PDB file of C-alpha atoms in Angstrom:
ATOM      1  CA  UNK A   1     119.081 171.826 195.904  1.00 95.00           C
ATOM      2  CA  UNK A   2     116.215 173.575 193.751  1.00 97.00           C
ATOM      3  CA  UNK A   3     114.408 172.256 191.286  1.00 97.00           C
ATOM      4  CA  UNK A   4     113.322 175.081 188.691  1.00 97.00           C
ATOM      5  CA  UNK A   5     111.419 172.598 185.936  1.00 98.00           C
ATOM      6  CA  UNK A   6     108.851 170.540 187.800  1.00 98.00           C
ATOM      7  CA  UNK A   7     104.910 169.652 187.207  1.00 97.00           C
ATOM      8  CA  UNK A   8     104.475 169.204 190.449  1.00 96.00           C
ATOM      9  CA  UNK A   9     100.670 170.775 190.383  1.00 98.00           C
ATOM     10  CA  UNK A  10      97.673 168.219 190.236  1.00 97.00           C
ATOM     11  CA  UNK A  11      94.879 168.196 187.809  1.00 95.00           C
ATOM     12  CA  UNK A  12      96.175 171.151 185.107  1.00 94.00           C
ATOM     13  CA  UNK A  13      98.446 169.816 182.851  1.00 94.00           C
ATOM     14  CA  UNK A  14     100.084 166.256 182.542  1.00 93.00           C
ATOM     15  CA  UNK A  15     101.791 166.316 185.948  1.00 94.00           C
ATOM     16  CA  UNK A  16     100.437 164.947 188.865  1.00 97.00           C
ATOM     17  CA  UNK A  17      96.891 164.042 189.075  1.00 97.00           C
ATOM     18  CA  UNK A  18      95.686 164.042 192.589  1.00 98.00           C
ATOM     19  CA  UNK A  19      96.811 166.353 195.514  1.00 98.00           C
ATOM     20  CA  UNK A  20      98.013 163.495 197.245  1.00 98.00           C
ATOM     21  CA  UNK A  21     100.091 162.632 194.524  1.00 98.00           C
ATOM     22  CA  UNK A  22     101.534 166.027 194.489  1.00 98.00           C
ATOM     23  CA  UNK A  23     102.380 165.802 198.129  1.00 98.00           C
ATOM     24  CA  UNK A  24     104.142 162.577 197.741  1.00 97.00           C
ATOM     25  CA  UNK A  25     106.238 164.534 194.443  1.00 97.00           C
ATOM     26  CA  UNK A  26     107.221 166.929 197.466  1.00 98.00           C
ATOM     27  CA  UNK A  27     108.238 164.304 200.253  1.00 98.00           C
ATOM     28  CA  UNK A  28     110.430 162.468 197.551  1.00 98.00           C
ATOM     29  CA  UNK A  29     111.783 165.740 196.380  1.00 98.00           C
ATOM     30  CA  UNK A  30     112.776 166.457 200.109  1.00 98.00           C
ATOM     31  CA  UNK A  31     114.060 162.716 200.458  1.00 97.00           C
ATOM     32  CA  UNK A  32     116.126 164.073 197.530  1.00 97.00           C
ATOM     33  CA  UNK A  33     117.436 166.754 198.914  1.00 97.00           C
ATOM     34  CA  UNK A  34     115.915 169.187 197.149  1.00 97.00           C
ATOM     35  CA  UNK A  35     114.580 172.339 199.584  1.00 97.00           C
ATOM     36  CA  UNK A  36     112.868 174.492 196.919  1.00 97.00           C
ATOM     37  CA  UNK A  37     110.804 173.650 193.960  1.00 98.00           C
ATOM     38  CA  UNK A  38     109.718 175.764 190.954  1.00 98.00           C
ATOM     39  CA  UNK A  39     106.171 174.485 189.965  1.00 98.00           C
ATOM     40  CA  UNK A  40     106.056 175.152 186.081  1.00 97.00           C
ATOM     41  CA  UNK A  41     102.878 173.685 184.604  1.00 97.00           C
ATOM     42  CA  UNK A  42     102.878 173.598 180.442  1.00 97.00           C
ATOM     43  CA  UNK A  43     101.962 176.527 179.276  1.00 97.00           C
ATOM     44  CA  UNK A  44     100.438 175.744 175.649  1.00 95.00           C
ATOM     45  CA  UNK A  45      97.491 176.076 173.798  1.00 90.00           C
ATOM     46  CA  UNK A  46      97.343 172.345 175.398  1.00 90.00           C
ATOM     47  CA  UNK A  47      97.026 173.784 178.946  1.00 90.00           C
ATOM     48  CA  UNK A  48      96.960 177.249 179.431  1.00 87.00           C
ATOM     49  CA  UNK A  49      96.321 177.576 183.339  1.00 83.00           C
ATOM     50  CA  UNK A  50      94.836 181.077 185.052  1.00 88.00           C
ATOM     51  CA  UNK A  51      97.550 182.386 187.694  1.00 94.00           C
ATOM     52  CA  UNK A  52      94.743 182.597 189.930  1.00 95.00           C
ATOM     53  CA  UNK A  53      94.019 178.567 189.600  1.00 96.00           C
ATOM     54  CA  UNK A  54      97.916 178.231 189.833  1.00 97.00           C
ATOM     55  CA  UNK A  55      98.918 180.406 193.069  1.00 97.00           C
ATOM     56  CA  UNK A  56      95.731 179.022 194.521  1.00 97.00           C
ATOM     57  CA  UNK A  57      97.284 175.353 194.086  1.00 98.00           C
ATOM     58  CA  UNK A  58     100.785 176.357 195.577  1.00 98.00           C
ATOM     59  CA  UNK A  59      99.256 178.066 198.327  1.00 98.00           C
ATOM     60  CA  UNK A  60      97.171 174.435 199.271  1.00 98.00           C
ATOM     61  CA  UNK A  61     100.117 172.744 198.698  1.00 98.00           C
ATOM     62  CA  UNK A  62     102.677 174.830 200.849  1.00 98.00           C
ATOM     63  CA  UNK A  63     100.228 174.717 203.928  1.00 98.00           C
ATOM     64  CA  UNK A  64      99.542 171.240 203.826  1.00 98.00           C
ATOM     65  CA  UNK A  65     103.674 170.386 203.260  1.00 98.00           C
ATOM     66  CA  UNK A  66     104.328 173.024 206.510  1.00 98.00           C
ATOM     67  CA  UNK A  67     101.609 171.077 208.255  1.00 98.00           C
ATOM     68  CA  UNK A  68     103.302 167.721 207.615  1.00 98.00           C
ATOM     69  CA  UNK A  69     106.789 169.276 208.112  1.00 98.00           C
ATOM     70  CA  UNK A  70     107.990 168.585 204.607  1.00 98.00           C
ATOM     71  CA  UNK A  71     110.242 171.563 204.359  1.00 98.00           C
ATOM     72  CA  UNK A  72     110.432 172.023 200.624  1.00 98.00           C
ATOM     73  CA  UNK A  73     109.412 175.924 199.669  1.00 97.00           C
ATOM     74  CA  UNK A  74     107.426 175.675 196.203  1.00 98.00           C
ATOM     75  CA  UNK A  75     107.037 179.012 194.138  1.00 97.00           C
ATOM     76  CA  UNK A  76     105.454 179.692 190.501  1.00 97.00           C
ATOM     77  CA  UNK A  77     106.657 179.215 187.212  1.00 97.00           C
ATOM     78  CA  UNK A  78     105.505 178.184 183.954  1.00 97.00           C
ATOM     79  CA  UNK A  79     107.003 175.986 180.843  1.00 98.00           C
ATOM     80  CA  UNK A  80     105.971 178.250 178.176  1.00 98.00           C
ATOM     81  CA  UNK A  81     105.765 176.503 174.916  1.00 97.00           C
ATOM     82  CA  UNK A  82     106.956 178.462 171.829  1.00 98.00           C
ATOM     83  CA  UNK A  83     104.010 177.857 169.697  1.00 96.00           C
ATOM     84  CA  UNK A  84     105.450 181.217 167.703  1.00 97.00           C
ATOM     85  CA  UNK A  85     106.506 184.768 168.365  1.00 98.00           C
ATOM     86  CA  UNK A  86     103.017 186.287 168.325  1.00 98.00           C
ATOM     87  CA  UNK A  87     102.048 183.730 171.068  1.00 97.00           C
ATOM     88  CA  UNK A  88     104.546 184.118 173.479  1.00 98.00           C
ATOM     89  CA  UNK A  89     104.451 188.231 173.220  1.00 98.00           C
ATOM     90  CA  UNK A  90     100.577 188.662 173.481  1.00 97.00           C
ATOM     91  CA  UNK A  91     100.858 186.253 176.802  1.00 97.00           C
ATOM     92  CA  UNK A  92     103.616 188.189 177.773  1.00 97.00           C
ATOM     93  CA  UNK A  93     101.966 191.614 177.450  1.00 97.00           C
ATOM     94  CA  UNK A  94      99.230 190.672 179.211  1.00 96.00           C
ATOM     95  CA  UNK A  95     100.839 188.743 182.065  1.00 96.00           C
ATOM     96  CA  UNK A  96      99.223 185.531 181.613  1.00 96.00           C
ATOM     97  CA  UNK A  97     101.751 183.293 182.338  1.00 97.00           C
ATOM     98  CA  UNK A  98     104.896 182.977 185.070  1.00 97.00           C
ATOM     99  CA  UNK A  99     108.756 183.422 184.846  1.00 98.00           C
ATOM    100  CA  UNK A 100     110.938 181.480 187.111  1.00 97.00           C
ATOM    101  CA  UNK A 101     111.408 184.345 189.793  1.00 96.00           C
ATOM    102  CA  UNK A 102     109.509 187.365 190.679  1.00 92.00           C
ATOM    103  CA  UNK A 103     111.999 189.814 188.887  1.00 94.00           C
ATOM    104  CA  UNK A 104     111.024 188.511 185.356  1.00 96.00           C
ATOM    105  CA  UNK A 105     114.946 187.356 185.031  1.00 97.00           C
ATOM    106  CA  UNK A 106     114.208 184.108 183.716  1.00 98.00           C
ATOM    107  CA  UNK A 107     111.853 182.197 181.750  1.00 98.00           C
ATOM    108  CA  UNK A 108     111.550 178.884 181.177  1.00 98.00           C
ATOM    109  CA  UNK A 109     110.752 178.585 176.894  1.00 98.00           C
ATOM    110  CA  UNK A 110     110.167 175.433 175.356  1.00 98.00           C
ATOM    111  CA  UNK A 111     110.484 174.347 171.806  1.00 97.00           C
ATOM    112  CA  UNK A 112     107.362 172.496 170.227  1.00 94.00           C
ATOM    113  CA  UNK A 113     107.808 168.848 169.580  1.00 93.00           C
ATOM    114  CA  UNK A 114     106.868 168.761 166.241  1.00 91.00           C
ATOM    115  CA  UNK A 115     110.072 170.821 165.037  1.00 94.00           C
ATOM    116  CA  UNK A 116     112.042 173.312 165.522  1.00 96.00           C
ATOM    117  CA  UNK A 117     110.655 177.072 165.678  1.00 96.00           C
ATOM    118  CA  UNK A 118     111.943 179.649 162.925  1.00 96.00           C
ATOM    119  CA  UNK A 119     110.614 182.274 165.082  1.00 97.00           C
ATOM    120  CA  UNK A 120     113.525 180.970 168.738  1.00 98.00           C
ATOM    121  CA  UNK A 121     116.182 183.634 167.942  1.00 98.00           C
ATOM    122  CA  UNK A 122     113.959 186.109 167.516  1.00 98.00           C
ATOM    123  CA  UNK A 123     111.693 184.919 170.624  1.00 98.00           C
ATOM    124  CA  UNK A 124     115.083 184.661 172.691  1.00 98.00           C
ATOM    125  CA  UNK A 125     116.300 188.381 171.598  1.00 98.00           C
ATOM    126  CA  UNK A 126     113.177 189.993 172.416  1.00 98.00           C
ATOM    127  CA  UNK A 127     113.732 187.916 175.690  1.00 98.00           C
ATOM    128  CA  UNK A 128     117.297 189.366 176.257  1.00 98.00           C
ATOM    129  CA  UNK A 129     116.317 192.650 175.682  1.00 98.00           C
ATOM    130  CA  UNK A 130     113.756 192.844 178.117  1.00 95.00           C
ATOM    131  CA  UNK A 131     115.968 191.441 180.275  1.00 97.00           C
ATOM    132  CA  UNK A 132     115.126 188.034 180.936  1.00 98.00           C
ATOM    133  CA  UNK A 133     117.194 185.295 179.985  1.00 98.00           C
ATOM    134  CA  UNK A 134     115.336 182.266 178.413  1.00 98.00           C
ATOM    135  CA  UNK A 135     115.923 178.696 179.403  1.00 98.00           C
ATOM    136  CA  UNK A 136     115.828 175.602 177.150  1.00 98.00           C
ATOM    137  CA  UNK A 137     114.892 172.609 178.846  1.00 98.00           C
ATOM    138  CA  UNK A 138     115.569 169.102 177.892  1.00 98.00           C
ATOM    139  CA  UNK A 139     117.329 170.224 174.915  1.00 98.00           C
ATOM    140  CA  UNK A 140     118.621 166.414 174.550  1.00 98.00           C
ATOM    141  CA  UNK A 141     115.109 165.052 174.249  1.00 97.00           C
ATOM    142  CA  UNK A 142     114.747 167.009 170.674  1.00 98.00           C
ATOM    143  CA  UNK A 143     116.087 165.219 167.975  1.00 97.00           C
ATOM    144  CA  UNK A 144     115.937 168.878 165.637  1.00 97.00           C
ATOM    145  CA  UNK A 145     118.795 169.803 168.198  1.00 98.00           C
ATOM    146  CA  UNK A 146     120.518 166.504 168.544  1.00 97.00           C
ATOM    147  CA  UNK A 147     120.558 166.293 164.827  1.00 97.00           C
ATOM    148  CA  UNK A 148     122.021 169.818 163.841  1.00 97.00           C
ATOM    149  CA  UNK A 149     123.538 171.329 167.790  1.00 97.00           C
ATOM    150  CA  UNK A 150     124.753 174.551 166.375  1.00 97.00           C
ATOM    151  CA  UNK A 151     121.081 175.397 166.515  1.00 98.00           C
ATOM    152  CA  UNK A 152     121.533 175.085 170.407  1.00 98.00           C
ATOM    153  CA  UNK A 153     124.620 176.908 170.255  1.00 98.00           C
ATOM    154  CA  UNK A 154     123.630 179.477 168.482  1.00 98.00           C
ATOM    155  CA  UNK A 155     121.198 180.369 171.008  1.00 98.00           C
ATOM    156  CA  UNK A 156     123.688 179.845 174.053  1.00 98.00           C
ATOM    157  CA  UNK A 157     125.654 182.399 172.309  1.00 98.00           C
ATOM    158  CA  UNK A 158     123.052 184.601 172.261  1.00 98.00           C
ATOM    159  CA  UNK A 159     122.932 184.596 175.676  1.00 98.00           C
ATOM    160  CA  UNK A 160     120.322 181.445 176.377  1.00 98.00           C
ATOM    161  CA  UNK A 161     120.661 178.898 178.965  1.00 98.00           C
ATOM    162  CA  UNK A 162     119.938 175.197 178.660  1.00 98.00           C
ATOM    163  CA  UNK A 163     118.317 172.831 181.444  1.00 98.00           C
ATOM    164  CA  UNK A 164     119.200 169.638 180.963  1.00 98.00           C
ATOM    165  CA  UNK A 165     117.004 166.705 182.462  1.00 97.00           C
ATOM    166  CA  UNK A 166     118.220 164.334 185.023  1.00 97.00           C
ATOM    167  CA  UNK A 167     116.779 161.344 183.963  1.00 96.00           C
ATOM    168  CA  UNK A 168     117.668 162.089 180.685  1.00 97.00           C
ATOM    169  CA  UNK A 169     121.549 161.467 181.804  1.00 96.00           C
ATOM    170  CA  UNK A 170     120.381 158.520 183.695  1.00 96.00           C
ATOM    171  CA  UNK A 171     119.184 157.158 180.506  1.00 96.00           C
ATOM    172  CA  UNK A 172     115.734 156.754 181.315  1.00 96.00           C
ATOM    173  CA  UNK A 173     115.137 159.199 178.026  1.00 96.00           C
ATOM    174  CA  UNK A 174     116.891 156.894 175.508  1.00 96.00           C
ATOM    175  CA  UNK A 175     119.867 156.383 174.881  1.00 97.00           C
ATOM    176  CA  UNK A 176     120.132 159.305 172.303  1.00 97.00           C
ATOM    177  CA  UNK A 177     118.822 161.783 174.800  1.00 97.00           C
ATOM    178  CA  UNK A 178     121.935 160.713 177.497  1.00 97.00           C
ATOM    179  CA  UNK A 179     124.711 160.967 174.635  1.00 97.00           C
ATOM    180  CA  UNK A 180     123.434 164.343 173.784  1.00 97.00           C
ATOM    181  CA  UNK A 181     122.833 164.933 177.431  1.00 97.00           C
ATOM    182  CA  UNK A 182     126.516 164.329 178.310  1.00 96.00           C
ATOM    183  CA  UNK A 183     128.001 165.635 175.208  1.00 96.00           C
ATOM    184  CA  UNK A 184     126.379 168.965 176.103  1.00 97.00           C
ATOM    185  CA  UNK A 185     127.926 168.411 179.606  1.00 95.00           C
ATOM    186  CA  UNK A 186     131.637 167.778 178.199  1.00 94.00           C
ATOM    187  CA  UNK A 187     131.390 170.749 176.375  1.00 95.00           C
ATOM    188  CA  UNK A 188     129.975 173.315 179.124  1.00 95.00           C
ATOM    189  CA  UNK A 189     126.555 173.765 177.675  1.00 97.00           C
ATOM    190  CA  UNK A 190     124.757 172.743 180.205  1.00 97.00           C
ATOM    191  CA  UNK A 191     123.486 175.991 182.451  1.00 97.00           C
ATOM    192  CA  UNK A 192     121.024 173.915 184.914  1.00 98.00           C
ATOM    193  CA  UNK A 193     119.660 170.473 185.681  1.00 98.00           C
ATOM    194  CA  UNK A 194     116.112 169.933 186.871  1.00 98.00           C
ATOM    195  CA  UNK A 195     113.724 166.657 187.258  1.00 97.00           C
ATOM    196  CA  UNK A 196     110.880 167.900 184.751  1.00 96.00           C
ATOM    197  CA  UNK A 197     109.130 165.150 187.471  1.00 97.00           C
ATOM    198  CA  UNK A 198     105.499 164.539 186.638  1.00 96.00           C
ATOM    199  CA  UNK A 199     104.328 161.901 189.000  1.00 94.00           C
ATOM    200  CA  UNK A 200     105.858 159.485 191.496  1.00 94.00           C
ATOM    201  CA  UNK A 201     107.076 157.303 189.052  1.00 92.00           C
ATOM    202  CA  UNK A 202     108.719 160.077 186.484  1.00 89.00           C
ATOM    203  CA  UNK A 203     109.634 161.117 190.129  1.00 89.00           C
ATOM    204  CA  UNK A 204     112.037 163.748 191.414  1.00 91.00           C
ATOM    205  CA  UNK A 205     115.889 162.874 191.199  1.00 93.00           C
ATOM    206  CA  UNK A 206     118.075 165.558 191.023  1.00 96.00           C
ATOM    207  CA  UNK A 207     121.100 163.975 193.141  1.00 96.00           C
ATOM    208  CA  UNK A 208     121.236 161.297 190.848  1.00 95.00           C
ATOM    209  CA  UNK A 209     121.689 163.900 187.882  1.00 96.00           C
ATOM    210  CA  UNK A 210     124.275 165.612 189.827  1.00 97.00           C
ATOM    211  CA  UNK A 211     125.825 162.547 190.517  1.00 96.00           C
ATOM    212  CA  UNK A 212     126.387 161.852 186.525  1.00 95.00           C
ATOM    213  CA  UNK A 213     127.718 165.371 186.369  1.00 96.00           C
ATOM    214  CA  UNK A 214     130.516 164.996 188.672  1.00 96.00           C
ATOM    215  CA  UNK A 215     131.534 161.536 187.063  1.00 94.00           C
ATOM    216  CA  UNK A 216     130.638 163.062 183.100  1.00 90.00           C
ATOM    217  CA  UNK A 217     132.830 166.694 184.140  1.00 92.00           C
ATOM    218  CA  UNK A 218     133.998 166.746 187.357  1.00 93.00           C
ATOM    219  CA  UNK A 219     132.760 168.246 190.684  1.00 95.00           C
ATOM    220  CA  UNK A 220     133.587 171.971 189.712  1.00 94.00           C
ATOM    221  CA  UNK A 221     130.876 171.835 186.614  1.00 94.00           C
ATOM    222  CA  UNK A 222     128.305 170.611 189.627  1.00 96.00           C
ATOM    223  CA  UNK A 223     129.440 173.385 191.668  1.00 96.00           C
ATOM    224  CA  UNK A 224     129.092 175.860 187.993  1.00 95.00           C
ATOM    225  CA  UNK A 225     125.036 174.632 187.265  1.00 96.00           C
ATOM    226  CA  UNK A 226     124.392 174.652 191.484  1.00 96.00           C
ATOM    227  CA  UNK A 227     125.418 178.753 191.224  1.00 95.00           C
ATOM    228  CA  UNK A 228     123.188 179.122 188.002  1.00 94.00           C
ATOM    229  CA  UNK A 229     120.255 177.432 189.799  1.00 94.00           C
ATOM    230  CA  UNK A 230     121.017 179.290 193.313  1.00 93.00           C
ATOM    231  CA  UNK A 231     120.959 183.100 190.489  1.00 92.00           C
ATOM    232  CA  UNK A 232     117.366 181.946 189.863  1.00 93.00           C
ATOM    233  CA  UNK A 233     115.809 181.901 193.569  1.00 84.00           C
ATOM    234  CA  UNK A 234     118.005 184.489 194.627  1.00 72.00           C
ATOM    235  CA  UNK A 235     115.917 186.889 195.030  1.00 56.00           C
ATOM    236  CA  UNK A 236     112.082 185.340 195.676  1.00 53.00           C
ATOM    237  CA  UNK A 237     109.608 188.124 196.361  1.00 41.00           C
ATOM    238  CA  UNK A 238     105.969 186.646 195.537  1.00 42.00           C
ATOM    239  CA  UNK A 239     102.907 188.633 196.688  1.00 34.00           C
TER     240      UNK A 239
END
């Protein structure tokens, strides 16, 4: 399995705060059964992380994971936050932050929790059009979406994909994050699942996620999100 929404990086955002703690995120990733992990720090006027700091992090963490035979590949990404159009273009531009995969195919764009941004369909065209498709994740944990989901839908239509948390269909979320969690997942809106894991206790869990999927929609929607999530790490060429 691959985890594409994970804060798996210590010490540079609210993820995990030691290296040994980010080890540990790896081993119970593995335990998991997850073999590759996209680390995607915030990326916010909160925490806005150098590349350099970041690939200098995964590269620690990948030898000292080989070295204890934990055999869980981790690549960069980021969670960028869409504080408004201007922001996420001028980071764009100048190539301060990460997609999900080397060919710029997919980005990982969050909404601010405050409310929801005027500027998303414009942000997700401009996306599109370069040829990226966006991803919303933890759609369920915004009540601006639970509250009105054509907003969601609209941008699915456009051609957006949604990640959808696991432990927000275990319930660990509230309850009114799993009924929007597994209404999306009755009604095939649901592209990918990930952990969004930030520590050993908000810990890795994907198979239990895929587990709710299969009993929520049936083993061929868990087979549907696995090929979405397989699309993104197809093609992993980081220099």
């Amino acid at each position: 399995m691959i985890d594409i929404h994970c804060h798996l990086l210590d010490g540079i955002d609210d993820g995990a705060k030691t290296f040994e703690e980010s080890v540990e995120m790896a081993r119970l990733a593995y335990e998991d059964g997850i073999r590759h992990i996209i680390a995607t720090p915030h990326f916010c006027s909160s925490f806005m992380t150098e590349r350099t700091v970041q690939l200098h992090k995964i590269a620690r963490l990948q030898r000292e994971l080989d070295r204890q035979g934990i055999a869980v590949t981790v690549s960069p990404g980021s969670e960028v936050r869409l504080e408004s159009a201007a922001y996420v273009y001028e980071h764009a531009d100048r190539n301060h932050f990460f997609y999900l995969d080397a060919a710029r195919r997919f980005v990982l764009l969050e909404q601010r929790w405050c409310g929801y941004s005027e500027d998303t369909e414009q942000v997700v065209k401009w996306f599109l059009e370069q040829g990226t498709t966006p991803i919303i994740p933890h759609p369920e944990r915004h009540p601006f979406f639970r509250d009105n989901a054509q907003l969601l839908t609209n941008l699915i239509a456009l051609g957006a994909w949604t990640q959808v948390t696991a432990d927000s269909l275990l319930g660990k979320n509230g309850t009114e994050a799993e009924a929007f969690g597994r209404w999306l997942l009755k009604h095939d809106h649901v592209h990918t699942l990930a952990t969004d894991a930030h520590n050993t206790v908000r810990r890795p869990n994907l198979s239990d996620g895929f587990r709710v999927v299969a009993e929520t929609a049936g083993e061929h929607r868990v087979q549907q999100i696995l090929e979405c999530m397989n699309s993104i790490v197809a093609v992993q060429n980081r220099s």
